[in-house]
């Protein structure tokens, strides 16, 4: 079941923060986050394996709420290089894997 | 060294033709995938192979047939191409439930 991401699109000025949400109707084993720049392949950002787990990489972090079957990606002090489409990927307990609907993020000077 | 490579990068062909896309990974991963990304950027898994065995076969037309001669290669053959098959096709590989590495994509245009 394809997870739903919100918002669909967001425009930020450099230095602003953003939150991208990913919500599934199924019980999840793990959540992955990827970023895809225009004309390129998706690139892995991070994976969260346990409910309650939080991970971070520089100014990009994520959390996984297993009970609510959702994950959030946090981008702080955004940079121009953060622009792209962000996808969550959810691995269901049935071993099925689906990418989310995508969130287009544009950072402007 | 390219980790996941797929060829060709661009493919323009007429309706009704048969075409193949090749994918190779040099990461030693056990699992390989084919994804389709449509014009709205939705990424949809088509097939997943683990050690040359088909694990996921989502509801795709049987005109699409994956072939895995060994665990480093996963090719995609498409028969009787249709206009709706136009999309970007990505190959990817992973080691278990870990990060997936994607190839650069093949932009297929059916005219």
Coordinates of N, CA and C in Angstrom, one line a residue:
Chain A
X1 N 0.9 -1.2 0.0 CA 0.0 0.0 0.0 C 0.9 1.2 0.0
X2 N 0.7 2.1 -1.0 CA 1.6 3.2 -1.2 C 1.4 4.2 0.0
X3 N 2.5 4.6 0.7 CA 2.3 5.6 1.8 C 2.0 7.0 1.2
X4 N 1.4 7.8 2.0 CA 1.0 9.1 1.5 C 2.0 10.1 2.2
X5 N 2.5 11.0 1.4 CA 3.4 12.0 1.9 C 2.7 13.4 1.9
X6 N 3.0 14.2 2.9 CA 2.5 15.6 3.0 C 3.6 16.5 3.5
X7 N 3.8 17.7 3.0 CA 3.0 18.2 1.9 C 3.4 17.6 0.5
X8 N 2.7 17.9 -0.5 CA 3.1 17.5 -1.9 C 4.2 18.3 -2.4
X9 N 4.2 19.6 -2.0 CA 5.3 20.5 -2.5 C 5.5 21.6 -1.4
X10 N 6.7 22.0 -1.3 CA 7.0 23.1 -0.4 C 8.1 24.0 -1.0
X11 N 8.0 25.3 -0.8 CA 9.1 26.2 -1.2 C 9.6 26.9 0.1
X12 N 10.9 26.9 0.2 CA 11.5 27.5 1.4 C 12.6 28.5 1.0
X13 N 12.8 29.4 1.8 CA 14.0 30.3 1.7 C 15.2 29.6 2.4
X14 N 16.4 29.9 1.9 CA 17.6 29.4 2.6 C 17.5 29.7 4.1
X15 N 17.8 28.7 4.9 CA 17.9 28.9 6.3 C 16.6 28.5 7.0
X16 N 15.5 28.3 6.3 CA 14.2 27.9 6.9 C 14.2 26.4 7.1
X17 N 13.2 26.0 8.0 CA 13.1 24.6 8.3 C 11.9 24.0 7.6
X18 N 11.9 22.7 7.4 CA 10.7 22.0 6.8 C 10.5 20.6 7.5
X19 N 9.3 20.2 7.5 CA 9.0 18.8 7.9 C 8.2 18.1 6.8
X20 N 8.6 16.9 6.5 CA 7.9 16.1 5.5 C 7.4 14.9 6.2
X21 N 6.1 14.6 6.1 CA 5.5 13.5 6.7 C 5.2 12.3 5.8
X22 N 5.2 11.1 6.3 CA 5.0 9.9 5.6 C 4.0 9.0 6.4
X23 N 2.9 8.7 5.8 CA 1.9 7.9 6.6 C 1.5 6.7 5.8
X24 N 1.4 5.6 6.5 CA 1.0 4.3 5.9 C -0.2 3.8 6.6
X25 N -1.0 3.0 5.9 CA -2.2 2.3 6.5 C -1.8 0.9 7.0
X26 N -0.6 0.5 6.8 CA -0.2 -0.8 7.2 C 0.9 -0.8 8.3
X27 N 1.0 -1.9 9.0 CA 2.1 -2.0 10.0 C 3.4 -2.1 9.3
X28 N 4.4 -1.3 9.9 CA 5.6 -1.2 9.2 C 6.8 -1.8 9.9
X29 N 7.7 -2.3 9.1 CA 8.9 -2.9 9.7 C 10.0 -1.9 9.7
X30 N 10.1 -1.1 8.6 CA 11.1 0.0 8.5 C 10.6 1.1 7.6
X31 N 11.3 2.2 7.7 CA 11.0 3.4 6.9 C 12.4 3.8 6.3
X32 N 12.4 4.1 5.0 CA 13.6 4.6 4.3 C 13.3 6.0 3.8
X33 N 14.3 6.9 3.7 CA 14.1 8.2 3.1 C 15.1 8.4 2.0
X34 N 14.7 8.9 0.9 CA 15.5 9.1 -0.3 C 15.3 10.5 -0.8
X35 N 16.3 11.1 -1.5 CA 16.1 12.4 -2.2 C 16.5 12.2 -3.6
X36 N 15.7 12.7 -4.5 CA 16.0 12.6 -5.9 C 16.0 14.0 -6.5
X37 N 17.2 14.4 -7.1 CA 17.3 15.6 -7.8 C 16.8 15.4 -9.2
X38 N 16.5 16.6 -9.8 CA 15.9 16.5 -11.2 C 16.8 15.8 -12.2
X39 N 16.3 14.8 -12.8 CA 17.1 14.1 -13.9 C 18.1 13.1 -13.3
X40 N 18.0 12.9 -12.0 CA 19.0 11.9 -11.4 C 18.2 10.8 -10.7
X41 N 19.0 9.8 -10.2 CA 18.4 8.7 -9.5 C 18.2 9.1 -8.1
X42 N 17.3 8.4 -7.4 CA 17.1 8.6 -6.0 C 18.4 8.2 -5.2
X43 N 18.6 9.0 -4.2 CA 19.8 8.7 -3.3 C 19.4 8.5 -1.9
X44 N 19.9 7.4 -1.3 CA 19.5 7.1 0.1 C 19.9 8.1 1.1
X45 N 19.0 8.5 2.0 CA 19.4 9.4 3.1 C 19.5 8.6 4.4
X46 N 18.5 7.9 4.8 CA 18.6 7.1 6.0 C 17.5 6.1 6.1
X47 N 17.7 5.1 7.0 CA 16.7 4.1 7.3 C 16.4 4.0 8.8
X48 N 15.2 3.9 9.1 CA 14.8 3.7 10.5 C 14.1 2.4 10.7
X49 N 14.7 1.6 11.6 CA 14.3 0.2 11.8 C 13.4 0.0 13.0
X50 N 13.4 0.8 13.9 CA 12.6 0.6 15.1 C 11.6 1.7 15.4
X51 N 10.5 1.4 15.9 CA 9.6 2.4 16.3 C 10.3 3.3 17.4
X52 N 10.1 4.6 17.3 CA 10.7 5.5 18.2 C 12.1 5.9 17.8
X53 N 12.7 5.2 16.8 CA 14.0 5.5 16.4 C 14.1 6.9 15.7
X54 N 15.2 7.6 16.0 CA 15.4 8.9 15.4 C 16.8 8.8 14.8
X55 N 17.0 9.4 13.7 CA 18.3 9.4 13.1 C 18.6 10.8 12.6
X56 N 19.9 11.1 12.4 CA 20.2 12.4 11.9 C 21.5 12.4 11.1
X57 N 21.5 13.3 10.1 CA 22.8 13.4 9.3 C 22.9 14.9 9.1
X58 N 23.8 15.5 9.7 CA 24.0 17.0 9.6 C 22.7 17.6 10.0
X59 N 22.1 18.3 9.1 CA 20.8 19.1 9.5 C 19.6 18.4 8.9
X60 N 19.7 17.1 8.6 CA 18.6 16.3 8.1 C 18.4 15.2 9.1
X61 N 17.2 15.1 9.7 CA 17.0 14.0 10.7 C 15.6 13.5 10.4
X62 N 15.3 12.3 11.0 CA 14.0 11.7 10.8 C 13.6 10.9 12.1
X63 N 12.3 10.7 12.2 CA 11.7 9.9 13.3 C 10.7 8.9 12.8
X64 N 10.5 7.9 13.5 CA 9.6 6.8 13.1 C 8.7 6.5 14.3
X65 N 7.4 6.7 14.1 CA 6.4 6.3 15.1 C 5.7 5.1 14.6
X66 N 6.2 4.0 15.2 CA 5.6 2.7 14.7 C 4.1 2.5 15.0
X67 N 3.7 3.0 16.1 CA 2.3 2.8 16.5 C 1.4 3.6 15.5
X68 N 1.8 4.8 15.2 CA 1.0 5.6 14.3 C 1.3 5.3 12.8
X69 N 2.2 4.4 12.6 CA 2.6 4.0 11.2 C 3.0 5.2 10.4
X70 N 3.8 6.0 11.0 CA 4.2 7.2 10.2 C 5.7 7.6 10.6
X71 N 6.2 8.4 9.6 CA 7.6 8.9 9.8 C 7.6 10.3 9.4
X72 N 8.6 11.1 10.0 CA 8.7 12.5 9.6 C 10.2 12.7 9.3
X73 N 10.4 13.5 8.3 CA 11.8 14.0 7.9 C 11.9 15.4 8.2
X74 N 12.9 15.8 9.0 CA 13.1 17.2 9.4 C 14.3 17.8 8.7
X75 N 14.1 18.9 8.1 CA 15.3 19.6 7.4 C 15.4 21.0 8.1
X76 N 16.5 21.2 8.7 CA 16.7 22.5 9.4 C 17.8 23.3 8.7
X77 N 17.5 24.6 8.8 CA 18.5 25.6 8.2 C 18.8 25.2 6.7
X78 N 17.7 25.0 5.9 CA 17.8 24.5 4.6 C 18.8 25.2 3.7
X79 N 19.4 24.4 2.9 CA 20.4 24.9 1.9 C 19.9 24.7 0.5
X80 N 20.5 25.5 -0.4 CA 20.0 25.3 -1.8 C 20.2 23.9 -2.3
X81 N 21.2 23.2 -1.8 CA 21.4 21.8 -2.2 C 20.4 20.8 -1.7
X82 N 19.5 21.3 -0.8 CA 18.4 20.4 -0.4 C 17.3 20.2 -1.4
X83 N 17.3 21.1 -2.4 CA 16.2 21.0 -3.3 C 16.1 19.7 -4.0
X84 N 14.9 19.2 -4.2 CA 14.7 17.9 -4.9 C 13.4 17.3 -4.4
X85 N 13.1 16.1 -4.9 CA 11.9 15.4 -4.4 C 12.3 14.4 -3.4
X86 N 11.6 14.4 -2.3 CA 11.9 13.5 -1.2 C 10.9 12.4 -1.2
X87 N 11.4 11.1 -1.1 CA 10.5 10.0 -1.0 C 10.7 9.2 0.3
X88 N 9.6 8.8 0.9 CA 9.8 7.8 2.0 C 9.6 6.5 1.3
X89 N 10.1 5.4 1.9 CA 9.9 4.1 1.4 C 9.5 3.3 2.6
X90 N 8.5 2.5 2.6 CA 8.0 1.8 3.7 C 8.1 0.3 3.5
X91 N 8.7 -0.4 4.4 CA 8.7 -1.9 4.3 C 7.7 -2.4 5.3
X92 N 6.7 -3.0 4.7 CA 5.6 -3.5 5.6 C 6.0 -4.8 6.2
X93 N 5.2 -5.2 7.2 CA 5.6 -6.4 7.9 C 5.3 -7.7 7.0
X94 N 4.6 -7.4 5.9 CA 4.4 -8.5 5.0 C 5.6 -8.6 4.0
X95 N 6.6 -7.8 4.2 CA 7.8 -7.7 3.4 C 7.6 -7.0 2.1
X96 N 6.4 -6.4 1.9 CA 6.2 -5.6 0.7 C 6.8 -4.2 0.9
X97 N 7.4 -3.6 -0.1 CA 8.1 -2.3 0.0 C 7.4 -1.4 -1.0
X98 N 7.1 -0.2 -0.5 CA 6.5 0.8 -1.4 C 7.1 2.2 -1.2
X99 N 7.3 2.9 -2.3 CA 7.7 4.3 -2.2 C 6.5 5.2 -2.0
X100 N 6.7 6.3 -1.2 CA 5.6 7.3 -1.0 C 5.3 8.1 -2.2
X101 N 4.4 9.0 -2.1 CA 3.9 9.8 -3.2 C 4.8 10.9 -3.6
X102 N 5.8 11.2 -2.7 CA 6.8 12.2 -3.0 C 6.5 13.6 -2.6
X103 N 7.5 14.3 -2.2 CA 7.3 15.7 -1.8 C 8.4 16.5 -2.5
X104 N 8.0 17.5 -3.3 CA 8.9 18.4 -4.0 C 9.3 19.5 -3.1
X105 N 10.6 19.6 -2.9 CA 11.1 20.7 -2.0 C 12.0 21.6 -2.9
X106 N 11.7 22.9 -2.8 CA 12.5 23.9 -3.5 C 13.0 24.9 -2.5
X107 N 14.3 25.1 -2.5 CA 14.9 26.1 -1.6 C 15.4 27.2 -2.5
X108 N 15.0 28.4 -2.2 CA 15.3 29.6 -3.0 C 16.2 30.5 -2.1
X109 N 17.1 31.3 -2.8 CA 18.0 32.2 -2.0 C 17.2 33.3 -1.3
Chain B
X1 N 34.5 3.5 -10.1 CA 33.7 2.3 -10.6 C 32.2 2.6 -10.3
X2 N 31.3 2.4 -11.3 CA 29.9 2.6 -11.1 C 29.3 1.4 -10.3
X3 N 28.6 1.7 -9.3 CA 28.0 0.6 -8.4 C 26.9 -0.1 -9.1
X4 N 25.9 0.6 -9.6 CA 24.8 0.0 -10.4 C 24.7 0.7 -11.7
X5 N 24.9 -0.1 -12.8 CA 24.9 0.5 -14.1 C 23.8 -0.1 -14.9
X6 N 23.1 0.7 -15.7 CA 22.1 0.2 -16.5 C 22.2 0.8 -17.9
X7 N 21.9 0.0 -18.9 CA 22.0 0.5 -20.3 C 20.8 0.0 -21.1
X8 N 20.3 0.8 -22.0 CA 20.9 2.1 -22.4 C 20.3 3.2 -21.4
X9 N 20.8 4.4 -21.6 CA 20.3 5.5 -20.8 C 19.0 6.1 -21.4
X10 N 19.0 6.1 -22.7 CA 17.8 6.6 -23.4 C 17.4 5.5 -24.4
X11 N 16.1 5.3 -24.6 CA 15.6 4.3 -25.5 C 14.3 4.9 -26.2
X12 N 14.4 5.1 -27.5 CA 13.2 5.6 -28.2 C 12.8 4.5 -29.2
X13 N 11.6 4.1 -29.2 CA 11.2 2.9 -30.0 C 9.7 3.1 -30.4
X14 N 9.4 2.3 -31.4 CA 8.0 2.4 -31.9 C 7.1 1.4 -31.1
X15 N 5.8 1.7 -31.1 CA 4.8 0.8 -30.5 C 4.9 -0.6 -31.2
X16 N 4.8 -1.6 -30.4 CA 4.8 -3.0 -30.9 C 6.1 -3.6 -30.9
X17 N 7.2 -2.8 -30.7 CA 8.6 -3.4 -30.7 C 8.8 -4.1 -29.4
X18 N 9.9 -4.9 -29.4 CA 10.4 -5.6 -28.2 C 11.7 -5.0 -27.8
X19 N 12.0 -4.7 -26.6 CA 13.2 -4.1 -26.2 C 13.7 -4.6 -24.8
X20 N 15.0 -4.5 -24.6 CA 15.5 -4.9 -23.3 C 16.4 -3.8 -22.7
X21 N 16.4 -3.8 -21.3 CA 17.2 -2.9 -20.6 C 18.1 -3.8 -19.7
X22 N 19.4 -3.5 -19.6 CA 20.3 -4.3 -18.9 C 20.7 -3.6 -17.6
X23 N 21.0 -4.4 -16.6 CA 21.4 -3.8 -15.3 C 22.5 -4.7 -14.6
X24 N 23.5 -4.1 -14.1 CA 24.6 -4.9 -13.5 C 25.0 -4.1 -12.2
X25 N 25.2 -4.9 -11.1 CA 25.7 -4.2 -9.9 C 27.0 -4.9 -9.5
X26 N 28.0 -4.1 -9.0 CA 29.3 -4.7 -8.6 C 29.5 -4.5 -7.1
X27 N 28.3 -4.5 -6.4 CA 28.4 -4.3 -4.9 C 28.3 -5.6 -4.1
X28 N 28.1 -6.7 -4.8 CA 27.9 -7.9 -4.1 C 26.6 -8.1 -3.4
X29 N 25.6 -7.2 -3.7 CA 24.3 -7.3 -3.1 C 23.5 -8.5 -3.5
X30 N 22.6 -9.0 -2.6 CA 21.8 -10.2 -2.9 C 20.5 -9.8 -3.6
X31 N 20.0 -8.6 -3.4 CA 18.7 -8.2 -3.9 C 18.8 -7.2 -5.0
X32 N 18.1 -7.4 -6.1 CA 18.0 -6.4 -7.1 C 16.6 -6.1 -7.5
X33 N 16.3 -4.9 -8.0 CA 15.0 -4.4 -8.2 C 14.8 -3.7 -9.5
X34 N 13.6 -3.7 -10.1 CA 13.2 -2.8 -11.1 C 12.1 -1.9 -10.7
X35 N 12.3 -0.6 -10.9 CA 11.3 0.4 -10.6 C 10.8 1.1 -11.8
X36 N 9.6 1.6 -11.8 CA 9.1 2.4 -12.9 C 8.7 3.8 -12.3
X37 N 9.2 4.9 -12.9 CA 8.8 6.2 -12.5 C 8.1 6.9 -13.6
X38 N 6.8 7.2 -13.4 CA 6.0 7.8 -14.4 C 6.2 9.3 -14.5
X39 N 5.5 10.0 -15.4 CA 5.6 11.4 -15.6 C 5.3 12.2 -14.3
X40 N 4.5 11.7 -13.4 CA 4.1 12.4 -12.2 C 5.1 12.1 -11.1
X41 N 6.2 11.4 -11.5 CA 7.3 11.0 -10.6 C 7.0 10.0 -9.5
X42 N 5.8 9.3 -9.7 CA 5.6 8.2 -8.8 C 6.5 7.0 -9.1
X43 N 7.2 6.5 -8.0 CA 8.1 5.4 -8.1 C 7.4 4.1 -7.7
X44 N 7.3 3.2 -8.6 CA 6.6 2.0 -8.3 C 7.5 0.8 -8.5
X45 N 7.5 -0.1 -7.5 CA 8.3 -1.3 -7.7 C 7.7 -2.3 -8.7
X46 N 8.5 -2.9 -9.5 CA 7.9 -3.8 -10.5 C 8.3 -5.2 -10.1
X47 N 9.6 -5.4 -9.9 CA 10.1 -6.7 -9.6 C 11.2 -6.6 -8.6
X48 N 11.4 -7.7 -7.8 CA 12.5 -7.8 -6.9 C 13.0 -9.2 -7.0
X49 N 14.4 -9.3 -7.1 CA 15.0 -10.6 -7.1 C 16.0 -10.7 -6.0
X50 N 16.0 -11.9 -5.3 CA 16.9 -12.1 -4.2 C 17.7 -13.4 -4.6
X51 N 19.0 -13.3 -4.8 CA 19.8 -14.4 -5.2 C 19.2 -15.2 -6.4
X52 N 18.8 -14.4 -7.4 CA 18.3 -14.9 -8.7 C 16.9 -15.4 -8.6
X53 N 16.3 -15.3 -7.4 CA 14.9 -15.8 -7.3 C 13.9 -14.6 -7.2
X54 N 12.8 -14.7 -7.9 CA 11.8 -13.6 -7.9 C 11.1 -13.6 -6.5
X55 N 11.2 -12.4 -5.9 CA 10.5 -12.2 -4.6 C 9.2 -11.4 -4.7
X56 N 9.3 -10.3 -5.4 CA 8.1 -9.5 -5.6 C 7.8 -9.4 -7.1
X57 N 6.6 -9.6 -7.4 CA 6.2 -9.4 -8.8 C 4.9 -8.7 -8.7
X58 N 5.0 -7.4 -8.7 CA 3.8 -6.5 -8.6 C 2.9 -6.7 -9.8
X59 N 1.8 -6.2 -9.7 CA 0.9 -6.4 -10.9 C 1.3 -5.6 -12.0
X60 N 2.2 -6.2 -12.8 CA 2.6 -5.5 -14.1 C 2.2 -6.4 -15.2
X61 N 2.0 -5.9 -16.4 CA 1.6 -6.7 -17.5 C 2.6 -7.8 -17.8
X62 N 2.1 -8.9 -18.2 CA 3.1 -10.0 -18.5 C 3.9 -9.8 -19.7
X63 N 3.8 -8.6 -20.4 CA 4.7 -8.2 -21.4 C 6.1 -7.9 -20.9
X64 N 6.1 -7.6 -19.6 CA 7.4 -7.3 -18.9 C 7.9 -8.6 -18.3
X65 N 9.1 -9.0 -18.6 CA 9.7 -10.2 -18.0 C 11.1 -9.9 -17.6
X66 N 11.4 -10.1 -16.3 CA 12.7 -9.9 -15.8 C 13.5 -11.2 -16.0
X67 N 14.8 -11.0 -16.1 CA 15.7 -12.2 -16.2 C 16.9 -12.0 -15.4
X68 N 17.3 -12.9 -14.5 CA 18.5 -12.7 -13.7 C 19.4 -13.9 -13.9
X69 N 20.4 -13.7 -14.8 CA 21.3 -14.8 -15.1 C 22.2 -15.1 -13.9
X70 N 22.5 -14.1 -13.1 CA 23.3 -14.3 -11.9 C 22.9 -13.2 -10.9
X71 N 23.4 -13.2 -9.7 CA 22.9 -12.2 -8.7 C 23.5 -10.8 -9.0
X72 N 24.4 -10.7 -9.9 CA 24.9 -9.4 -10.2 C 24.2 -8.7 -11.4
X73 N 23.3 -9.4 -12.0 CA 22.6 -8.9 -13.2 C 21.1 -9.1 -13.1
X74 N 20.4 -8.1 -13.5 CA 18.9 -8.2 -13.6 C 18.5 -7.4 -14.8
X75 N 18.0 -8.1 -15.8 CA 17.6 -7.5 -17.1 C 16.1 -7.4 -17.2
X76 N 15.6 -6.5 -17.9 CA 14.2 -6.3 -18.1 C 13.9 -6.4 -19.6
X77 N 13.0 -7.3 -20.0 CA 12.6 -7.4 -21.4 C 11.2 -7.0 -21.5
X78 N 10.9 -6.2 -22.5 CA 9.5 -5.7 -22.7 C 9.0 -6.1 -24.1
X79 N 8.0 -6.8 -24.1 CA 7.4 -7.2 -25.4 C 6.3 -6.3 -25.8
X80 N 6.1 -6.1 -27.1 CA 4.9 -5.4 -27.7 C 4.7 -4.0 -26.9
X81 N 5.7 -3.2 -27.0 CA 5.7 -1.9 -26.3 C 4.4 -1.1 -26.6
X82 N 3.9 -0.4 -25.6 CA 2.7 0.4 -25.7 C 3.1 1.9 -25.3
X83 N 2.3 2.8 -25.7 CA 2.6 4.2 -25.4 C 2.7 4.4 -23.9
X84 N 1.8 3.7 -23.1 CA 1.8 3.9 -21.7 C 3.0 3.3 -21.0
X85 N 3.9 2.6 -21.7 CA 5.1 2.1 -21.1 C 6.2 3.2 -21.0
X86 N 5.9 4.3 -21.7 CA 6.9 5.4 -21.6 C 7.1 5.9 -20.2
X87 N 8.3 5.9 -19.7 CA 8.6 6.2 -18.3 C 10.1 6.1 -18.1
X88 N 10.6 6.4 -16.9 CA 12.0 6.1 -16.6 C 12.0 4.9 -15.7
X89 N 12.9 3.9 -16.1 CA 13.0 2.7 -15.4 C 14.3 2.7 -14.7
X90 N 14.2 2.4 -13.4 CA 15.4 2.4 -12.5 C 15.7 0.9 -12.1
X91 N 16.9 0.6 -12.1 CA 17.4 -0.6 -11.5 C 18.0 -0.3 -10.2
X92 N 17.9 -1.1 -9.2 CA 18.5 -0.8 -7.9 C 19.0 -2.1 -7.2
X93 N 19.9 -2.0 -6.3 CA 20.3 -3.2 -5.5 C 20.4 -2.9 -4.1
X94 N 20.3 -3.9 -3.2 CA 20.5 -3.7 -1.8 C 20.9 -5.0 -1.1
X95 N 21.5 -4.9 0.1 CA 21.8 -6.0 0.8 C 20.8 -6.1 1.9
X96 N 19.8 -7.0 1.8 CA 18.8 -7.1 2.8 C 18.0 -5.8 2.9
X97 N 17.4 -5.5 4.1 CA 16.6 -4.3 4.2 C 17.5 -3.1 4.5
X98 N 18.5 -2.9 3.6 CA 19.4 -1.7 3.8 C 19.2 -0.8 2.7
X99 N 20.0 0.3 2.6 CA 19.9 1.3 1.6 C 20.0 0.6 0.2
X100 N 19.1 1.2 -0.7 CA 19.2 0.7 -2.0 C 20.0 1.7 -2.9
X101 N 20.8 1.1 -3.7 CA 21.6 1.9 -4.7 C 21.0 1.9 -6.0
X102 N 20.7 3.0 -6.6 CA 20.0 3.1 -7.9 C 21.0 3.3 -9.0
X103 N 20.6 2.7 -10.2 CA 21.3 3.0 -11.4 C 20.8 4.4 -11.9
X104 N 21.4 4.9 -13.0 CA 21.1 6.2 -13.4 C 19.8 6.3 -14.2
X105 N 19.1 5.2 -14.4 CA 17.8 5.3 -15.0 C 17.9 5.1 -16.6
X106 N 16.8 4.5 -17.1 CA 16.7 4.4 -18.6 C 15.4 5.1 -18.9
X107 N 15.5 6.2 -19.7 CA 14.3 6.9 -20.2 C 13.8 6.2 -21.4
X108 N 12.6 5.6 -21.3 CA 12.0 4.9 -22.4 C 10.9 5.7 -23.0
X109 N 11.0 6.0 -24.3 CA 9.9 6.7 -25.0 C 9.4 5.9 -26.1
X110 N 8.1 5.6 -26.0 CA 7.4 4.8 -27.1 C 6.6 5.7 -27.9
X111 N 6.9 5.7 -29.2 CA 6.2 6.6 -30.2 C 5.4 5.8 -31.1

